[in-house]
Coordinates of N, CA and C and ligand atoms in Angstrom, one line a residue:
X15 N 224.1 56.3 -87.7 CA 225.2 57.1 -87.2 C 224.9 58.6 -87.6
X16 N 224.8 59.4 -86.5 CA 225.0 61.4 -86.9 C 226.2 61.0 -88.0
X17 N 226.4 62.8 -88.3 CA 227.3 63.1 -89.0 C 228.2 63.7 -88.1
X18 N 229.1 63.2 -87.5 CA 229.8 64.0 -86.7 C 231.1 64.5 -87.6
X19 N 230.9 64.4 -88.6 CA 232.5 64.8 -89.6 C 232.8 66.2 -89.2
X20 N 232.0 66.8 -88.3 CA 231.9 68.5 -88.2 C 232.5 68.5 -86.7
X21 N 232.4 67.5 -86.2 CA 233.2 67.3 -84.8 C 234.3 68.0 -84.5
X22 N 234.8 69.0 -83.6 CA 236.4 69.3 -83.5 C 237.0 68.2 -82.8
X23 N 238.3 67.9 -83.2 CA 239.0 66.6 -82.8 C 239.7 67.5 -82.0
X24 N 240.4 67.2 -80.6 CA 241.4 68.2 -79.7 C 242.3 66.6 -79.2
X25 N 243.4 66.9 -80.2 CA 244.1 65.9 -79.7 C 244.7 65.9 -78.3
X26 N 245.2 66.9 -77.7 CA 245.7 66.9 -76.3 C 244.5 66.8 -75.5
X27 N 243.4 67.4 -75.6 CA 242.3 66.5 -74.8 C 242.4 64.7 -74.8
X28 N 242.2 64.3 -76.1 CA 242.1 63.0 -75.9 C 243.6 62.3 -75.7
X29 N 244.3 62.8 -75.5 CA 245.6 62.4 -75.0 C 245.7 62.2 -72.9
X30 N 244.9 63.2 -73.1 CA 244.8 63.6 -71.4 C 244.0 62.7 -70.9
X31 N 243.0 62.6 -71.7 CA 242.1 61.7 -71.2 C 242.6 60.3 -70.8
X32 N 243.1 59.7 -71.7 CA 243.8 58.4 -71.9 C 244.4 58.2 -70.7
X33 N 245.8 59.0 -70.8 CA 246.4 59.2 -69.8 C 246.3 58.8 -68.6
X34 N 245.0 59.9 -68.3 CA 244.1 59.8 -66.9 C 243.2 58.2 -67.1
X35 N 242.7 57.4 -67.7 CA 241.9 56.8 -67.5 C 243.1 55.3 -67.4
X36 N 244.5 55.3 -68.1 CA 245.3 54.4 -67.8 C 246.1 54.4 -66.4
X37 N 246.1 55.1 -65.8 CA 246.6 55.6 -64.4 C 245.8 55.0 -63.5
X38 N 243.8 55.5 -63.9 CA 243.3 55.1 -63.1 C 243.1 53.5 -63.5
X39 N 243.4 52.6 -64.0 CA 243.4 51.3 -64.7 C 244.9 50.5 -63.3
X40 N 245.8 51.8 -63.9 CA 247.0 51.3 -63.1 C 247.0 50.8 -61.7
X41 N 246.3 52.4 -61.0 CA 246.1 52.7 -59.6 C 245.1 51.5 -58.6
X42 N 244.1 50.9 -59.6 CA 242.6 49.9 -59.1 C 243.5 48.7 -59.5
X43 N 244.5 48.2 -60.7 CA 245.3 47.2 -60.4 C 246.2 46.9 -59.2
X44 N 246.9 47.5 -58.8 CA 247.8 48.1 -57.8 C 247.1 48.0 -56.6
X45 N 246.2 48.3 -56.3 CA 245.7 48.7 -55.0 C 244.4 47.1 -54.7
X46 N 244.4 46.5 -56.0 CA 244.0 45.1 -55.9 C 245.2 44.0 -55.7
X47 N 246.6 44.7 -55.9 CA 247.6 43.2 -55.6 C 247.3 42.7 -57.0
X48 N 246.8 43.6 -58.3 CA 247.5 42.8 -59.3 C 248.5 43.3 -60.2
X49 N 248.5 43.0 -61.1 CA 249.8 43.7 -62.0 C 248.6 44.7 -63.3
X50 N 249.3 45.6 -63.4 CA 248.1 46.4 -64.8 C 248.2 45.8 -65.7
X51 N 249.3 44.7 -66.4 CA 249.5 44.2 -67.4 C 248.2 43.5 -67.7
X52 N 247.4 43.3 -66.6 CA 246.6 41.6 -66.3 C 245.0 42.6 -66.9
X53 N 245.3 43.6 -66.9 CA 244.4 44.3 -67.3 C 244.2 45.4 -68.5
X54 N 243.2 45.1 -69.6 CA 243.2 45.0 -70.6 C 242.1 46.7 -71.2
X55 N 242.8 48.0 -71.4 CA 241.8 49.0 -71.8 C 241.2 48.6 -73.2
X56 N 239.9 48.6 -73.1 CA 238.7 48.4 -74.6 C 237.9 49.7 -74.6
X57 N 238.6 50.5 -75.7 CA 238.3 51.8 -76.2 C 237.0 51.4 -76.6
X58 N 235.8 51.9 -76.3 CA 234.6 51.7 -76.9 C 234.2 52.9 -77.6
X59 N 234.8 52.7 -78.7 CA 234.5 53.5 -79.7 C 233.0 53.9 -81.0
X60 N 232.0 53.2 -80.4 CA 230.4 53.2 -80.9 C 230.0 54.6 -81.1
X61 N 229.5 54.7 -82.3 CA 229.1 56.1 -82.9 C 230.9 57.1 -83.0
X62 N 231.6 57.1 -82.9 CA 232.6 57.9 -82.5 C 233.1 57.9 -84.5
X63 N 233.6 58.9 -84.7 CA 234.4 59.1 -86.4 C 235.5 58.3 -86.3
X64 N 235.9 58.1 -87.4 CA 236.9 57.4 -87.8 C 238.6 58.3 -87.5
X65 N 238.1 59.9 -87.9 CA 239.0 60.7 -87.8 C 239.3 60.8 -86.0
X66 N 238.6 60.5 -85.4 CA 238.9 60.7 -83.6 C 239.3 59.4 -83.1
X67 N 238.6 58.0 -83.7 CA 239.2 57.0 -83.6 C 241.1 56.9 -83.7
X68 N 241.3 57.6 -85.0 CA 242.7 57.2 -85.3 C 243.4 58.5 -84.9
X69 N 243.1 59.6 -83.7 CA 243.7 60.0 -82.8 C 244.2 59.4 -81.2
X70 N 243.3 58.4 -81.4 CA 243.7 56.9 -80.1 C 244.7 55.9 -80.8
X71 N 244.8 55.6 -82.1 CA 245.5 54.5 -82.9 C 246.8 55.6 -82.5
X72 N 247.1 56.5 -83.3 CA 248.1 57.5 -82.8 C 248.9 57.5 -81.8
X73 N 247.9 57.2 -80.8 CA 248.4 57.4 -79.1 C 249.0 55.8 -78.8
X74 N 248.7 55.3 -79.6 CA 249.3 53.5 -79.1 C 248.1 52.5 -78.8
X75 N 246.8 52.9 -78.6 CA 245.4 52.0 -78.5 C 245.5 51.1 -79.2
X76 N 245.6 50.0 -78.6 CA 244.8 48.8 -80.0 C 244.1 48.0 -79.6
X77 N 242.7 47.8 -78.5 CA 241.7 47.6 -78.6 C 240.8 48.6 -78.2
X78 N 239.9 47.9 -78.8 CA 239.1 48.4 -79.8 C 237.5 47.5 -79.0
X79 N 236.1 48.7 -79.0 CA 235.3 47.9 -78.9 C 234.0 48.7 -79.4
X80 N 233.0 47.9 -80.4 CA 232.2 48.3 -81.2 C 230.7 47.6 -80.7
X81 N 229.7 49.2 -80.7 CA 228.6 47.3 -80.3 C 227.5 47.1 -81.5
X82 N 227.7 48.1 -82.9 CA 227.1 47.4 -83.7 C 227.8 47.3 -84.9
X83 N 227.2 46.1 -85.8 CA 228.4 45.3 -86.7 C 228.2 45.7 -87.9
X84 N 227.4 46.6 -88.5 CA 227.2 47.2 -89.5 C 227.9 48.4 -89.5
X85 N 228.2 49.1 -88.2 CA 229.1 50.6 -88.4 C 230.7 50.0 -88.1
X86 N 230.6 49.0 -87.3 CA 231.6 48.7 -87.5 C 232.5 47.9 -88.8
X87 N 232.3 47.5 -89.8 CA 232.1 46.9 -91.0 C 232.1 48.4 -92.0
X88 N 231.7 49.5 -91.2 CA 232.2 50.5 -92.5 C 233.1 51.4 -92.0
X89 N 233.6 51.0 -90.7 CA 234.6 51.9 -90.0 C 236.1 51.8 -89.9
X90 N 236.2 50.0 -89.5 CA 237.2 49.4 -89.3 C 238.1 49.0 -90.3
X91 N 237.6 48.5 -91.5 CA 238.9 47.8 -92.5 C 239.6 48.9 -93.0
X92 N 239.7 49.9 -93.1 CA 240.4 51.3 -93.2 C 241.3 51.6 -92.2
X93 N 240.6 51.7 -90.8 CA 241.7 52.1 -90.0 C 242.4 51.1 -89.4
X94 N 241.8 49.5 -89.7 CA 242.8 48.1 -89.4 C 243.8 48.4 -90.2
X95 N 243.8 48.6 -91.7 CA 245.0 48.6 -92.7 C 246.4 49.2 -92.1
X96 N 246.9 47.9 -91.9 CA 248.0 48.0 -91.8 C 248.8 48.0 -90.4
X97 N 247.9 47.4 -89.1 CA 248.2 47.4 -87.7 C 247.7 45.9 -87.6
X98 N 248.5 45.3 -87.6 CA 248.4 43.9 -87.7 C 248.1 43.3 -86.3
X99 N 248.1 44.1 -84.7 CA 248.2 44.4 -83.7 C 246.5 44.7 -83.1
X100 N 246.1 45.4 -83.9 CA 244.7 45.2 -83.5 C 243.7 44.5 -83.2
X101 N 243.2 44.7 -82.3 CA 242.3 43.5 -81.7 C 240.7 44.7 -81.7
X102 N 239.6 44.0 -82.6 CA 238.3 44.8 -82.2 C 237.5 43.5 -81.6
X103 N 236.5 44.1 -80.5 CA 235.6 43.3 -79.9 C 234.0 44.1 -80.3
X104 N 233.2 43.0 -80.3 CA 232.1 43.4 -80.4 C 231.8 43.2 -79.1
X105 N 230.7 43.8 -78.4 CA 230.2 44.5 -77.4 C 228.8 44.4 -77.2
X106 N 228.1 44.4 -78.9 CA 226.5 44.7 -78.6 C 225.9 43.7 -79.1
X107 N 224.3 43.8 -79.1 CA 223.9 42.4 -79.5 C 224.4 42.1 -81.1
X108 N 224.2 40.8 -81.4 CA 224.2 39.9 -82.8 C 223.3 39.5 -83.1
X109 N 222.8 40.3 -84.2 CA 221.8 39.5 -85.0 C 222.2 38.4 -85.7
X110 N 221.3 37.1 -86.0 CA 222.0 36.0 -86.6 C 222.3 36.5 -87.9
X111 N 221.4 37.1 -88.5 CA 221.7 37.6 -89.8 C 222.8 38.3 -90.3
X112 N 223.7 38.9 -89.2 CA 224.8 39.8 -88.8 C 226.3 38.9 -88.6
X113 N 225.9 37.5 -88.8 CA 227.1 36.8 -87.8 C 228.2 36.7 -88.8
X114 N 227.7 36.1 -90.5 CA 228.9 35.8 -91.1 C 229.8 37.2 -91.2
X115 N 229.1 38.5 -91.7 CA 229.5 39.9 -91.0 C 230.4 39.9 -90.3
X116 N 230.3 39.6 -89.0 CA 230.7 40.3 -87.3 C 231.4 39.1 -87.3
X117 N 231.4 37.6 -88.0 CA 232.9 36.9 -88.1 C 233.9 37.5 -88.8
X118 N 233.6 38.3 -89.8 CA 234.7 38.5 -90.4 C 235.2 40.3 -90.0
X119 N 234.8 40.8 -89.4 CA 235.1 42.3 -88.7 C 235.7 42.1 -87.4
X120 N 235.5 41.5 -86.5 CA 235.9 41.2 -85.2 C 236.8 40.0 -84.8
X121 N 237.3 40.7 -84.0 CA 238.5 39.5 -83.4 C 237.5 38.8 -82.2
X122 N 237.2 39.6 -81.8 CA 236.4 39.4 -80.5 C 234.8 39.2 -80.7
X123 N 234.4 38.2 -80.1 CA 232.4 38.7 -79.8 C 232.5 38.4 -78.2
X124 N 232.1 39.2 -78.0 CA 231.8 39.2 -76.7 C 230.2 38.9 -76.0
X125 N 229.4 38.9 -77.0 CA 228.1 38.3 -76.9 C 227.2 37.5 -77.4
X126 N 228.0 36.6 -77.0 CA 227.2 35.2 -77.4 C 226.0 34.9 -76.3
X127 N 224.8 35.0 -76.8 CA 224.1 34.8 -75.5 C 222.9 33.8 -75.4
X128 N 222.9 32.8 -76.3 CA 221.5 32.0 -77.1 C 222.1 31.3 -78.1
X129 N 221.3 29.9 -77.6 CA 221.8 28.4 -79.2 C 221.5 28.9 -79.7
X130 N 220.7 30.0 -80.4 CA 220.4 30.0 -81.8 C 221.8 30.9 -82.4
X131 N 222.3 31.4 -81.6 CA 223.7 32.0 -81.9 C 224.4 31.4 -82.0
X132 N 224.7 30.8 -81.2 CA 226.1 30.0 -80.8 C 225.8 28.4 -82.5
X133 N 224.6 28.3 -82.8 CA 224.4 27.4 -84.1 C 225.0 28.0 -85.1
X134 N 224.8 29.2 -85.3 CA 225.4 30.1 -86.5 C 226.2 30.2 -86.2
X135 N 227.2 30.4 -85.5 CA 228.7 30.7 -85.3 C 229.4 29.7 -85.4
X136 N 229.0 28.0 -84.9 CA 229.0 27.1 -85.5 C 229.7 26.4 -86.7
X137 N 228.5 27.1 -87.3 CA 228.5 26.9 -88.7 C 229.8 27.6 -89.8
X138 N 230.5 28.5 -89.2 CA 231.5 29.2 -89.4 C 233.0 28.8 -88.4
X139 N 232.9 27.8 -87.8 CA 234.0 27.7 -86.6 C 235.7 27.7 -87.6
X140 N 234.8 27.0 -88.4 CA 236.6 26.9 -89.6 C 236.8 27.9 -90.5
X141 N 236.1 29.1 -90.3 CA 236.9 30.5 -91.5 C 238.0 30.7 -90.9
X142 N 238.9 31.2 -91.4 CA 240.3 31.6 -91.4 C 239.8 33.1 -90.1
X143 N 240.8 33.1 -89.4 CA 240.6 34.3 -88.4 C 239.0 34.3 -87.5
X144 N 238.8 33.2 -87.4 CA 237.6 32.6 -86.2 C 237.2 33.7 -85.2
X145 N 236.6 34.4 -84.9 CA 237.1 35.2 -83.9 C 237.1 34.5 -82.2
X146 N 237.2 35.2 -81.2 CA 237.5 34.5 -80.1 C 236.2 34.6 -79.1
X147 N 235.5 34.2 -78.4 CA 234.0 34.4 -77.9 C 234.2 34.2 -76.5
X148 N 233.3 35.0 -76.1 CA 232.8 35.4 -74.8 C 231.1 34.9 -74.7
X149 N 230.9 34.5 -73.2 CA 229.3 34.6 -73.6 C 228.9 35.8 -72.4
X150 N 227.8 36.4 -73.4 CA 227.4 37.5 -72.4 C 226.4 36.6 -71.3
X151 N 226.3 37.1 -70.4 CA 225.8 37.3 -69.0 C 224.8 37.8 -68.2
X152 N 223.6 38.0 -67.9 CA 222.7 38.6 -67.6 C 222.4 38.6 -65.9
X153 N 223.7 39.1 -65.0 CA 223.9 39.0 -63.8 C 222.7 39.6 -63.1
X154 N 222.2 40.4 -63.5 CA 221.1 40.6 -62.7 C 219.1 40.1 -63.3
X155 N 219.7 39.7 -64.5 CA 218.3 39.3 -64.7 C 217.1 39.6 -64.8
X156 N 217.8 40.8 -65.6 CA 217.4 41.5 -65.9 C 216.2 41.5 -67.4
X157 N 215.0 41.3 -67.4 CA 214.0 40.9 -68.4 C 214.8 41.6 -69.8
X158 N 215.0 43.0 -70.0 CA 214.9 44.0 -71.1 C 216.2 43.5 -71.5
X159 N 217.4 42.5 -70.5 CA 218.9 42.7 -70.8 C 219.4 41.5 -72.0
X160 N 219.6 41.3 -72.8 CA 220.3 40.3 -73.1 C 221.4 39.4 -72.2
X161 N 221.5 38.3 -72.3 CA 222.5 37.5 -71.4 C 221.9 36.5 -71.3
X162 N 222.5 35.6 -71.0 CA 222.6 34.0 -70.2 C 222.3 34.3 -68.8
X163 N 221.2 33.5 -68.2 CA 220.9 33.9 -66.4 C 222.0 33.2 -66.5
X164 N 222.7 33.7 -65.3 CA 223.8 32.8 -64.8 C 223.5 31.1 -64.4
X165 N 222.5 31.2 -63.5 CA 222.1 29.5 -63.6 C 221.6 28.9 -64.4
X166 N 221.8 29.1 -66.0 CA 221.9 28.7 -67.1 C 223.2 28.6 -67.8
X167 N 224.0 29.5 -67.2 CA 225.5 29.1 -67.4 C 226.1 27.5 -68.1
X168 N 225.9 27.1 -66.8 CA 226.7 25.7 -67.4 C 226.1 25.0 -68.0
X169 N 224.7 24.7 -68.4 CA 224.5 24.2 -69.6 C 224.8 25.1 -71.1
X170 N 224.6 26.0 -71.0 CA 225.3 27.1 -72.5 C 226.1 26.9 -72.7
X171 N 227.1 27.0 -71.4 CA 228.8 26.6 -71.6 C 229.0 25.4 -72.6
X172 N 228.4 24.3 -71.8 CA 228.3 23.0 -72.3 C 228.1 22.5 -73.8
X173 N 226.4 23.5 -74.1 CA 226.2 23.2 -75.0 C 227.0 23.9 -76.5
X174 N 227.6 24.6 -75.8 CA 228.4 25.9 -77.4 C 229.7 25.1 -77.3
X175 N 230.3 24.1 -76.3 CA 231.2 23.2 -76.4 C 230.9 21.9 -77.1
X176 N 230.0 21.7 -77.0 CA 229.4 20.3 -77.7 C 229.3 20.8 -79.5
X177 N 229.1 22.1 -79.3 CA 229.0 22.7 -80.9 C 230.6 22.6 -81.7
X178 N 231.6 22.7 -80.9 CA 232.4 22.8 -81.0 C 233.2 24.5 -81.2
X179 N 232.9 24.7 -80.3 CA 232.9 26.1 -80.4 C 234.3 26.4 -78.9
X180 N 234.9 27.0 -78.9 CA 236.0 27.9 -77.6 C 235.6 28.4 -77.0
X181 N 234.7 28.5 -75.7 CA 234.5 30.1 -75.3 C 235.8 30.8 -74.5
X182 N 235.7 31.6 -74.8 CA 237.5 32.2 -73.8 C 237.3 33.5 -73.2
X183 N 235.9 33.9 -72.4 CA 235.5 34.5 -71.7 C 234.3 34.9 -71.5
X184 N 233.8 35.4 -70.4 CA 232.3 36.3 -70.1 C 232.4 37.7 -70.2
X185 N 231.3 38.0 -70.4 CA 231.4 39.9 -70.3 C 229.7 39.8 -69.8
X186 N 229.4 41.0 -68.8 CA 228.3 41.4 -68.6 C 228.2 43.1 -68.2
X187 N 227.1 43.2 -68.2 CA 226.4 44.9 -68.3 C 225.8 45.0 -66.9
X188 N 226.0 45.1 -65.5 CA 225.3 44.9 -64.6 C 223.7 46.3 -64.5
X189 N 223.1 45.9 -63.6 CA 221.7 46.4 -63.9 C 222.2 47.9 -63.1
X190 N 221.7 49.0 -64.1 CA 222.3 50.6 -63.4 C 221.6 51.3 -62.0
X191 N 220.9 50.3 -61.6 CA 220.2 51.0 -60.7 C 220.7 50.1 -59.4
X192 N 221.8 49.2 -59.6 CA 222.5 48.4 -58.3 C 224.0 48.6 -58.2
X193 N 224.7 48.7 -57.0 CA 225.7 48.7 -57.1 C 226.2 47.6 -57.7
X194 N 227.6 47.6 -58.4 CA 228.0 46.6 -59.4 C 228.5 45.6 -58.9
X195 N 229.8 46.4 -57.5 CA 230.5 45.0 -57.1 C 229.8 43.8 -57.2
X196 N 228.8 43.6 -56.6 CA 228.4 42.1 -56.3 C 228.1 41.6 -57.9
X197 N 227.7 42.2 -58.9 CA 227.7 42.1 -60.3 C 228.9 41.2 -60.8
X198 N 230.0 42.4 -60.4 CA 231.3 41.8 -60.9 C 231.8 40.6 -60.2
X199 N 231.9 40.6 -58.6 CA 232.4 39.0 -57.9 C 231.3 38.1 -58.8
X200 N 229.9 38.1 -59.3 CA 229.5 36.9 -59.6 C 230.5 36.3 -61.0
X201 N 230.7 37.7 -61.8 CA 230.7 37.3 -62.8 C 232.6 36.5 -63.5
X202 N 233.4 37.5 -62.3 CA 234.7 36.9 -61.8 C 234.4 35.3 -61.4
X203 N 233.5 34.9 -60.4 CA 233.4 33.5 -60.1 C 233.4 32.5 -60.6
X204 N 232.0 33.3 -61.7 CA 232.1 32.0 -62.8 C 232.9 31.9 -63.5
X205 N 233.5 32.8 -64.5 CA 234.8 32.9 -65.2 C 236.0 32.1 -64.6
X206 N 236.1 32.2 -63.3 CA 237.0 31.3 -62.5 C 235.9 29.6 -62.4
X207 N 234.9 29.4 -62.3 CA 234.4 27.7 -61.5 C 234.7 27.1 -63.4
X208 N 234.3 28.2 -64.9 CA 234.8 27.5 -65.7 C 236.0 27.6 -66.8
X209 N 236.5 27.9 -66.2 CA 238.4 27.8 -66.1 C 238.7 29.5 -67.4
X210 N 237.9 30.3 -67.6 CA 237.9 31.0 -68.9 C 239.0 32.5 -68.3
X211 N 239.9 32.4 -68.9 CA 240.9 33.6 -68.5 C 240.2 35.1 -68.4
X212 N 238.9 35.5 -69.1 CA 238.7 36.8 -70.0 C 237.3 37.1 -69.4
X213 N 237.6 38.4 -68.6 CA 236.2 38.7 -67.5 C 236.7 39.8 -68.4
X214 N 235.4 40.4 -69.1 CA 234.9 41.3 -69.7 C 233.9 42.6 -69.0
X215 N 234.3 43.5 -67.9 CA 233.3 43.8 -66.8 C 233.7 45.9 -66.4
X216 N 232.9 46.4 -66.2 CA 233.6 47.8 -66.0 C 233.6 48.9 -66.8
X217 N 232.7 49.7 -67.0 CA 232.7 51.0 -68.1 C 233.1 52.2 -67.4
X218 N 232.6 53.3 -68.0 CA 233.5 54.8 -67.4 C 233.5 54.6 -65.8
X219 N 231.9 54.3 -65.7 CA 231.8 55.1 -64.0 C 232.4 53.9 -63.3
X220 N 232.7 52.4 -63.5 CA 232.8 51.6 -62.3 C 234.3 50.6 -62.7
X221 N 235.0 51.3 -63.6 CA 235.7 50.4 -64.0 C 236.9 49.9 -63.1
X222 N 237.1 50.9 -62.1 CA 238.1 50.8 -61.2 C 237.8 49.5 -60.0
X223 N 236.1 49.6 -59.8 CA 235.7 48.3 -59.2 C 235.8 47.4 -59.7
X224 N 235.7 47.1 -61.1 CA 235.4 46.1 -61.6 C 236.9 45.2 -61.8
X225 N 237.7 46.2 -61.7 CA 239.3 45.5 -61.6 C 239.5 45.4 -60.3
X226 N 238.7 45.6 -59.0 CA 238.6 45.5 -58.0 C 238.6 43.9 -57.8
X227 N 237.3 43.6 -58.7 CA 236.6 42.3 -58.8 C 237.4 41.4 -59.5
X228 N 238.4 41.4 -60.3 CA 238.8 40.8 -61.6 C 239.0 40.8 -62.7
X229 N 238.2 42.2 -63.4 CA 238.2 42.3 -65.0 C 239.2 42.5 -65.1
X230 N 239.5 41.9 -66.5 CA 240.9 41.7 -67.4 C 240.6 43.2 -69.2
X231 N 239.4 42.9 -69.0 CA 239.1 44.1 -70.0 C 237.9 44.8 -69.6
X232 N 238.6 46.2 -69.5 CA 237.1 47.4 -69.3 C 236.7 48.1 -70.3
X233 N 235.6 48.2 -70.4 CA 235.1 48.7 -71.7 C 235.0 50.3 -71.0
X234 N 235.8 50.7 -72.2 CA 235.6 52.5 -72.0 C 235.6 53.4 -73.0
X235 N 234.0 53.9 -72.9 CA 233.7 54.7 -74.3 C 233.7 56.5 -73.7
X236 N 232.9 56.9 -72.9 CA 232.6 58.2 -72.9 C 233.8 59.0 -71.7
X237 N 235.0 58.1 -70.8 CA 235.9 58.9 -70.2 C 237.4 58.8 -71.4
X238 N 236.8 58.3 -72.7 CA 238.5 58.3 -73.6 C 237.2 58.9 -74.4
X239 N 236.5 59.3 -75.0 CA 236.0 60.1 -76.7 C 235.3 61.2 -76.1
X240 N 234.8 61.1 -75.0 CA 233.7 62.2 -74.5 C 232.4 61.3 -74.8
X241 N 231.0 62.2 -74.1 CA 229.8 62.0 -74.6 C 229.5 61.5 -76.0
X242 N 228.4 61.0 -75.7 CA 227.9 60.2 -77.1 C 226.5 61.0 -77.4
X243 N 226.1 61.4 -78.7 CA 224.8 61.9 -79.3 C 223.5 61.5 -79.0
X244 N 224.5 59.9 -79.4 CA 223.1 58.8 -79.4 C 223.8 57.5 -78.9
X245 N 223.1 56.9 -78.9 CA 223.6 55.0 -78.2 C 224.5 54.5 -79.3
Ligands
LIG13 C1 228.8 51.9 -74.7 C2 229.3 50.7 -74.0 C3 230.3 50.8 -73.1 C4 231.0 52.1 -72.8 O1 230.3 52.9 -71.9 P1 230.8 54.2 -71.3 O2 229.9 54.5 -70.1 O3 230.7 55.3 -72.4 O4 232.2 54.0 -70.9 C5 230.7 49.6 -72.5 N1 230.1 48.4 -72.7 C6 229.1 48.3 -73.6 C7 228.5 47.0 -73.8 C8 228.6 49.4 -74.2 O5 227.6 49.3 -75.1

C-alpha cells in the first residue's frame, strides 16, 4: 500500500459521488422492472485509507469490498468496531495460505475458484462467523483470469457441496476488451440453473448493465473514492 495519509479527504465530493452513483444504481433498477432494494452497492475500497474509508461509513455505506486480505486485516477491525451492520467481501484472489486470515476478516469471499480452495475452507466450515462464499467465474476464459470455466461449473458446484461447504453466489470479472452484457446474462443464468440468490457482476464503467442483467451486488471502487495509484 502507498502512503496516502497525505491524501486530502473532500467530504462533499465523496458525498456527491455516492449520491450520483446510487441514483444511477436506482435509475438501471427501475428501468430493468426491478426494485433497487434487490440491488446491493459494494464500496471497493482496495488501496483506499482508512481516514476516506470512514467518510463512506459516515454517509451510511456498509458494504464493503477488499481484494487483498492482508490490507484488509490491517484496515478493517478498527473501522468494523462497533457497526455490527457491516458486511466486508473479499473480491481478489486467496491464497491458501491466506484463508484462515480472510475467514476470519470477511463476511463475504467471493472467490472461490479451485478444490484446492474450496479443501481449506473446508477445513474451517465450523468457526464461529463462517463467512458466506461465492464462486468466482471465468466467463470469458480467459487464460491470465482466475475463475471456474463456466462448463466446469457444475461439477465445482457439486464438489464444494460434497465438501460441505454453502455456496450463496457467483461473481465474475468479464474480459475488458468485450462488451459485458453477454458476460453478465451468462453469469445471471447460471446463478439462476443453480438456485444461488447472489450475482456478484458490474464495476464503475458497466454497472448499470450489469443490473440490466441481474446483479444483486456491484462492485464500485473508482466512481465512490476516485482513481487508484496502484491495483
Ligand atoms: C478494483 C475492483 C473493482 C472496482 O473497480 P472500479 O473500476 O474501480 O469500480 C471491482 N471488482 C474487483 C474484483 C476489483 O478488483
Amino acid at each position: 500500500m502507498k502512503n496516502l495519509g497525505a491524501e486530502k479527504i473532500h467530504e462533499p465530493l465523496c458525498e456527491k459521488r455516492l449520491r450520483e452513483v446510487q441514483s444511477e444504481i436506482e435509475a438501471a433498477a427501475l428501468a430493468a422492472g426491478r426494485a433497487p432494494s434487490e440491488v446491493t452497492l459494494l464500496a471497493i475500497s482496495k488501496t483506499k485509507p482508512a481516514a476516506l474509508i470512514e467518510v463512506f461509513l459516515n454517509l451510511g455505506v456498509r458494504h464493503f469490498g477488499e481484494n487483498r486480505v492482508q490490507e484488509a486485516a490491517e484496515k478493517w477491525p478498527d473501522l468494523r468496531a462497533g457497526r455490527a451492520d457491516l458486511e466486508l467481501h473479499l473480491v481478489g484472489p486467496l491464497q491458501r495460505n491466506k484463508v484462515k486470515q480472510a475467514v476470519e476478516v470477511f463476511d463475504v469471499i467471493q472467490t472461490l475458484d479451485r478444490e484446492k480452495l474450496a479443501r481449506a475452507l473446508a477445513a474451517l466450515k465450523d468457526a464461529a462467523d463462517f463467512p458466506k462464499l461465492y464462486i468466482q467465474v471465468n466467463t470469458g476464459a480467459e487464460p491470465q483470469k482466475s475463475g471456474v470455466l463456466p462448463q466446469d461449473l457444475p461439477e465445482f458446484h457439486a464438489y464444494c457441496t460434497q465438501l460441505g461447504l454453502t455456496i450463496d453466489g457467483l461473481m465474475a470479472i468479464p474480459p475488458v476488451d468485450e462488451p459485458a452484457a453477454r458476460h453478465f446474462e451468462l453469469l445471471a443464468e447460471r446463478a439462476a440453473q443453480f438456485g444461488l440468490a447472489n450475482v456478484s457482476m458490474g464495476m464503475s464503467n458497466d454497472f448499470a448493465t450489469a443490473i440490466a442483467c441481474g446483479a444483486t451486488h456491484v462492485r464500485v471502487g473508482t466512481s465512490l473514492f476516485g482513481a487508484r495509484d496502484t491495483v
